[in-house]
Short mmCIF file of C-alpha atoms and ligand atoms in Angstrom, two decimals:
data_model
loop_
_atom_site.label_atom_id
_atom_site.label_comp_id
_atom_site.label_asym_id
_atom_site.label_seq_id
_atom_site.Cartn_x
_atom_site.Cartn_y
_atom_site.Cartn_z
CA UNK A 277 127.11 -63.09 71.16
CA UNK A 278 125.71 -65.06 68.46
CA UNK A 279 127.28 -68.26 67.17
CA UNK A 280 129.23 -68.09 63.88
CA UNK A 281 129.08 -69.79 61.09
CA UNK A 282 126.46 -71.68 61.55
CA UNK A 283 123.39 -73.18 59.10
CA UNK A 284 120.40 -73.76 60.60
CA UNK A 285 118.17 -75.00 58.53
CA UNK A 286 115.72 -75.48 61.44
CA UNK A 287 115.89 -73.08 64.41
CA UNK A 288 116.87 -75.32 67.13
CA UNK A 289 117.12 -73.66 70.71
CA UNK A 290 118.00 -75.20 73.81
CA UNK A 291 116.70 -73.04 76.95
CA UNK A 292 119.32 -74.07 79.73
CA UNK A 293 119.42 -73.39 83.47
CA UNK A 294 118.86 -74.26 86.88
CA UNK A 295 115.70 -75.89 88.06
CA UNK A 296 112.93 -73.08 89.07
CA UNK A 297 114.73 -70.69 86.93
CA UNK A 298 111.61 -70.40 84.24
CA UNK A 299 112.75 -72.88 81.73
CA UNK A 300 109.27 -74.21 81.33
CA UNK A 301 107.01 -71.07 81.43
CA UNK A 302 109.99 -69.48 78.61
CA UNK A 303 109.52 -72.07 76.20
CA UNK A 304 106.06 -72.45 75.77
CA UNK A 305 106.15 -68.33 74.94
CA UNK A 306 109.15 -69.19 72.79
CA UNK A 307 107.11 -71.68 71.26
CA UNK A 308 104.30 -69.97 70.43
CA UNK A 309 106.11 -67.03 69.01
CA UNK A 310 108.55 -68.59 66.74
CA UNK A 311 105.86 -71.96 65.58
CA UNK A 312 108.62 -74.58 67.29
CA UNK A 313 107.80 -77.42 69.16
CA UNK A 314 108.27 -77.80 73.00
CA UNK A 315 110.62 -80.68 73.83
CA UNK A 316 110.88 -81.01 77.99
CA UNK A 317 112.55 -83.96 78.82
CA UNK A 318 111.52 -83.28 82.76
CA UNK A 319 107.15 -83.77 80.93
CA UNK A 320 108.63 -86.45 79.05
CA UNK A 321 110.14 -88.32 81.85
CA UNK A 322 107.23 -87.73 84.18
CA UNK A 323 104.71 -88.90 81.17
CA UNK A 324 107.04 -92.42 81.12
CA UNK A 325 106.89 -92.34 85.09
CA UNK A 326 102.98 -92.52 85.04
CA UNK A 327 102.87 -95.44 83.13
CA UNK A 328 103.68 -98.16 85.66
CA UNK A 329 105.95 -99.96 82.88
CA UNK A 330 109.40 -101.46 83.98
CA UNK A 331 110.96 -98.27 82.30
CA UNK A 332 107.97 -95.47 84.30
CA UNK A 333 109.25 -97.62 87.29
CA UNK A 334 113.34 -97.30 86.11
CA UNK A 335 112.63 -94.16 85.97
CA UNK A 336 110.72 -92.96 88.98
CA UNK A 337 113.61 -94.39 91.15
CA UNK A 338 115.53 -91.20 89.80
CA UNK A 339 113.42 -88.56 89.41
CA UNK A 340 112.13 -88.80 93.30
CA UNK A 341 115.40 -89.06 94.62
CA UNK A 342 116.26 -85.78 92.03
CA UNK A 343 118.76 -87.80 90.48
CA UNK A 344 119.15 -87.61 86.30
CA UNK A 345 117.62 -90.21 84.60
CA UNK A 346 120.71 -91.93 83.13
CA UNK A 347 121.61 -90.96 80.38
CA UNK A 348 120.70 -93.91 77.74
CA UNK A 349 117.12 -93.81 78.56
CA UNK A 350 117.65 -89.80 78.00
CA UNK A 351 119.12 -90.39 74.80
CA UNK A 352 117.11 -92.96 73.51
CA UNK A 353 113.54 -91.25 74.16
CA UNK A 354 114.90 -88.36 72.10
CA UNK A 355 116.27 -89.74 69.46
CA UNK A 356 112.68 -91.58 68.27
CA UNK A 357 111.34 -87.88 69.00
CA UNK A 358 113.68 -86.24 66.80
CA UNK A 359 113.90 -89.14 64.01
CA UNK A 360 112.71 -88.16 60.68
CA UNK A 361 111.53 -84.79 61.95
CA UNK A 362 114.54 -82.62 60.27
CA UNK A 363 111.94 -80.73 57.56
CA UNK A 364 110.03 -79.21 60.83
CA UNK A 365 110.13 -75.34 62.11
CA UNK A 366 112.58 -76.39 64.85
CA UNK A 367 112.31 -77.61 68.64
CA UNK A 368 112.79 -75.76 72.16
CA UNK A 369 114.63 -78.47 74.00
CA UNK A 370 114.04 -77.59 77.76
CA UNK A 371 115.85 -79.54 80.44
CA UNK A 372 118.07 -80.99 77.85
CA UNK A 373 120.74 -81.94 77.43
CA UNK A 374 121.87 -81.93 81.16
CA UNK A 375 125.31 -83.83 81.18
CA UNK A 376 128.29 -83.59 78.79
CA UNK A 377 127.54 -87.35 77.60
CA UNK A 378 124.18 -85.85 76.52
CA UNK A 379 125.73 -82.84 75.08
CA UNK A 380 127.71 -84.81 72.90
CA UNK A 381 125.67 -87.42 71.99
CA UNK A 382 123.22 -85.02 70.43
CA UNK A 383 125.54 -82.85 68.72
CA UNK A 384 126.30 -86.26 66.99
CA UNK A 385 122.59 -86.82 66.90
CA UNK A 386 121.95 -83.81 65.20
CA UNK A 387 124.89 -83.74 62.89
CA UNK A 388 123.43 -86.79 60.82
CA UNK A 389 120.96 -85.12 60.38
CA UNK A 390 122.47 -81.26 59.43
CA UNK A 391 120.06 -79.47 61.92
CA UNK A 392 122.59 -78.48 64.47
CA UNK A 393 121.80 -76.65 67.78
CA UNK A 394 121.66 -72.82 67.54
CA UNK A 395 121.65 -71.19 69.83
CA UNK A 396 121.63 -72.20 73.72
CA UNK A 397 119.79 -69.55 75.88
CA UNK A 398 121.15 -69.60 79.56
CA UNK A 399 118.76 -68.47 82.09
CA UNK A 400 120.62 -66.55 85.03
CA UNK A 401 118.63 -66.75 88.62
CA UNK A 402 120.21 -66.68 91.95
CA UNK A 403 120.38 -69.87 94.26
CA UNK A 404 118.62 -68.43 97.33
CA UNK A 405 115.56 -67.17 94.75
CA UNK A 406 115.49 -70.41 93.29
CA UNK A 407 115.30 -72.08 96.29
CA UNK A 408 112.29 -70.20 97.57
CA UNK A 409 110.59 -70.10 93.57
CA UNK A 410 110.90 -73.94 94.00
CA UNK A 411 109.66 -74.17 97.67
CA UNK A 412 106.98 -71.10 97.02
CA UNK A 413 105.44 -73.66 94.10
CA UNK A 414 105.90 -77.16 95.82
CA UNK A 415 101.89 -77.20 97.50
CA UNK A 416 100.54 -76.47 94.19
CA UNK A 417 103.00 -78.45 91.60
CA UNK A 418 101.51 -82.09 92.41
CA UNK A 419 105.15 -83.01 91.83
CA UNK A 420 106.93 -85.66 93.89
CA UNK A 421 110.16 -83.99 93.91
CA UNK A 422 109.33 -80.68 94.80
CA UNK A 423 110.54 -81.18 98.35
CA UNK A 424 112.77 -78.98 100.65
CA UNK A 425 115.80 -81.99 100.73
CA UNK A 426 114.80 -83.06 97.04
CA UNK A 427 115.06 -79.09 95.93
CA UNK A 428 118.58 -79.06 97.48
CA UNK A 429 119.64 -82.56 95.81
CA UNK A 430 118.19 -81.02 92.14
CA UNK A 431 120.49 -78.30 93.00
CA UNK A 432 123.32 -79.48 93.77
CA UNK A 433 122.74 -82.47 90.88
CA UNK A 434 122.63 -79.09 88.84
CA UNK A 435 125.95 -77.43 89.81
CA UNK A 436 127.49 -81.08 89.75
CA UNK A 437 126.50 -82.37 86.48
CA UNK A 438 124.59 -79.85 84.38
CA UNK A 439 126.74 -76.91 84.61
CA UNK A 440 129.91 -77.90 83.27
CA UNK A 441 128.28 -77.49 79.49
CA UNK A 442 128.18 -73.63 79.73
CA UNK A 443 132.03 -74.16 79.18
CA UNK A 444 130.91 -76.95 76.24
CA UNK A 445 128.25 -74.68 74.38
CA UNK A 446 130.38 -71.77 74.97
CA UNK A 447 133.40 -73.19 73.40
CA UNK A 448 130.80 -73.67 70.33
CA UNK A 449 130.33 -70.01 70.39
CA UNK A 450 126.55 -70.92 71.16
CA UNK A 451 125.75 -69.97 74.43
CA UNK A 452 123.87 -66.42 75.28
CA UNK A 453 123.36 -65.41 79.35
CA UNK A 454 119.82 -63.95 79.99
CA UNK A 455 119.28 -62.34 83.94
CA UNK A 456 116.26 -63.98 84.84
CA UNK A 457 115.70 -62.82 88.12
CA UNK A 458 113.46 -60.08 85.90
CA UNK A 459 109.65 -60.77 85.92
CA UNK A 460 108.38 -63.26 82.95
CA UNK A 461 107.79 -60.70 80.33
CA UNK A 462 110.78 -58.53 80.48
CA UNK A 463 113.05 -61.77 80.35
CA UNK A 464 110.73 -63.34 77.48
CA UNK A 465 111.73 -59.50 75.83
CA UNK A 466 115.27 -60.36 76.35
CA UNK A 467 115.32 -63.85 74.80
CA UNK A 468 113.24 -62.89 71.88
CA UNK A 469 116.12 -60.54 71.09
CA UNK A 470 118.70 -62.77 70.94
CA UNK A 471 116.48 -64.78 69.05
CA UNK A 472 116.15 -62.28 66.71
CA UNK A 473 119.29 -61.07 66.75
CA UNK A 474 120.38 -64.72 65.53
CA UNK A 475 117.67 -64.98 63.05
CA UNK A 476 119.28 -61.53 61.29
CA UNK A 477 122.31 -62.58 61.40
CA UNK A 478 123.27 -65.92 60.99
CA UNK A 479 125.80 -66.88 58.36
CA UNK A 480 125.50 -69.60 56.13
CA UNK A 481 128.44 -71.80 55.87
CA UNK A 482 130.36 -71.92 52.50
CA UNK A 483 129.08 -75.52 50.72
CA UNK A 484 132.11 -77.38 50.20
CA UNK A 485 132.43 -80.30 47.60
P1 ADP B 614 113.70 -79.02 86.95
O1 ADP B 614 114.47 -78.22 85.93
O2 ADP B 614 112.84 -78.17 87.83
O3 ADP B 614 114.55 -79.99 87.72
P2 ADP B 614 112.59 -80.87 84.95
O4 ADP B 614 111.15 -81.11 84.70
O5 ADP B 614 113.41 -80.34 83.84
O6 ADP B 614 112.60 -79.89 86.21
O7 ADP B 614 113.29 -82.23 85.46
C1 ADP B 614 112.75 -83.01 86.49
C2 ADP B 614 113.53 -84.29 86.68
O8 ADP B 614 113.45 -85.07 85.48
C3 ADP B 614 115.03 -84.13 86.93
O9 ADP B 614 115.34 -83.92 88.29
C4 ADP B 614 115.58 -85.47 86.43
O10 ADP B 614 115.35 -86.50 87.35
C5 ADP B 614 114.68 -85.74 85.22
N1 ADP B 614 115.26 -85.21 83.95
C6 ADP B 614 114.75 -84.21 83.19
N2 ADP B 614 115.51 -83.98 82.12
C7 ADP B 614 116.55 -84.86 82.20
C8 ADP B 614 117.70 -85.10 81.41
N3 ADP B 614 117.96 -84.41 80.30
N4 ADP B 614 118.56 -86.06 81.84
C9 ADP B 614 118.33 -86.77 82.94
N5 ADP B 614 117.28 -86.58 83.75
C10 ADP B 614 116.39 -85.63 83.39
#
């Protein structure tokens, strides 16, 4: 269950899963718990798309039709987060990364500067309860893409592009599956212990010179 051989010298976690499956309300618990800092691409993004800059305007053109943001401006926005900040508790990243590309580019991101992922906590909800979570919130999220069609697009986006790196994380020996169909505490109880369970026993990979 827990990823081997790995030195973390800050505890990076990325909080994966389908949209309306409780990324968001996990990771600020997680946060507060373990001192990290909350990294949500999806705030980030919708920060940029208030401005009414050529890149809040790029980006708007996406995130209403529930497309990803490609991945460049992605990329780009968290690498000036992330620069310089390698002596810090660690991050929650929520909502990212969401392709392969991304995947990959931060693993190389991250390897520059030794603070790899470590551990990648899958959320587990089923597609009709997500559908009606997503729907059930829409009148009181203010958010432009919580419609019925744009639900179904973020969806199927989802299945399409963002599922494929359970395969990628798991082939890291990274990933851990949490049901989250569960109300919020009992699956914050759940996450917490694989947290834990990481935090006891890591290993610390042999320095080679
Ligand atoms: P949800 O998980 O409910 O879709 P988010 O707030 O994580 O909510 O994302 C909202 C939107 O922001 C996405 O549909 C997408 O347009 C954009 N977005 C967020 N994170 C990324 C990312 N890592 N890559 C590309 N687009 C993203």
């Amino acid at each position: 269950m827990c990823p081997q051989n790995i030195f973390c010298k800050m505890l990076n976690l990325v909080i994966f899963g389908p949209p309306g499956s409780g990324k968001g309300t996990q990771s600020t618990k997680i946060v507060d718990k373990y001192n990290l800092t909350h990294l949500s691409t999806g705030n980030l993004l919708r920060e940029k798309m208030e401005s009414e800059t050529p890149l809040g305007k790029e980006v708007r053109q996406y995130i209403d039709k529930g497309l990803l943001v490609p991945d460049d401006i992605v990329l780009k926005e968290i690498q000036q987060i992330i620069n310089g900040q390698d002596d810090m508790p660690g991050f929650v990243f929520d909502g990212f990364p969401r392709t392969i590309n991304q995947a990959e580019a931060f693993d190389r991101m991250l390897d520059k500067n030794s603070t790899p992922i470590c551990l990648v906590i899958s959320v587990e909800v089923d597609e009709e309860e997500l559908f009606n979570r997503l729907m059930g919130r829409s009148e009181d999220s203010g958010r432009s893409d919580d419609s019925d069609e744009i639900i179904r697009r973020r969806l199927e986006v989802y299945k399409k592009q963002t599922l494929p790196l359970i395969s990628y994380y798991k082939s890291q020996g990274k990933i851990v599956a949490i049901k989250g169909m569960d109300p919020v505490d009992k699956v914050f109880g759940k996450i917490c212990h694989a947290i834990d369970t990481f935090l006891h026993s890591r290993k610390v990979l042999p320095v080679v010179d």
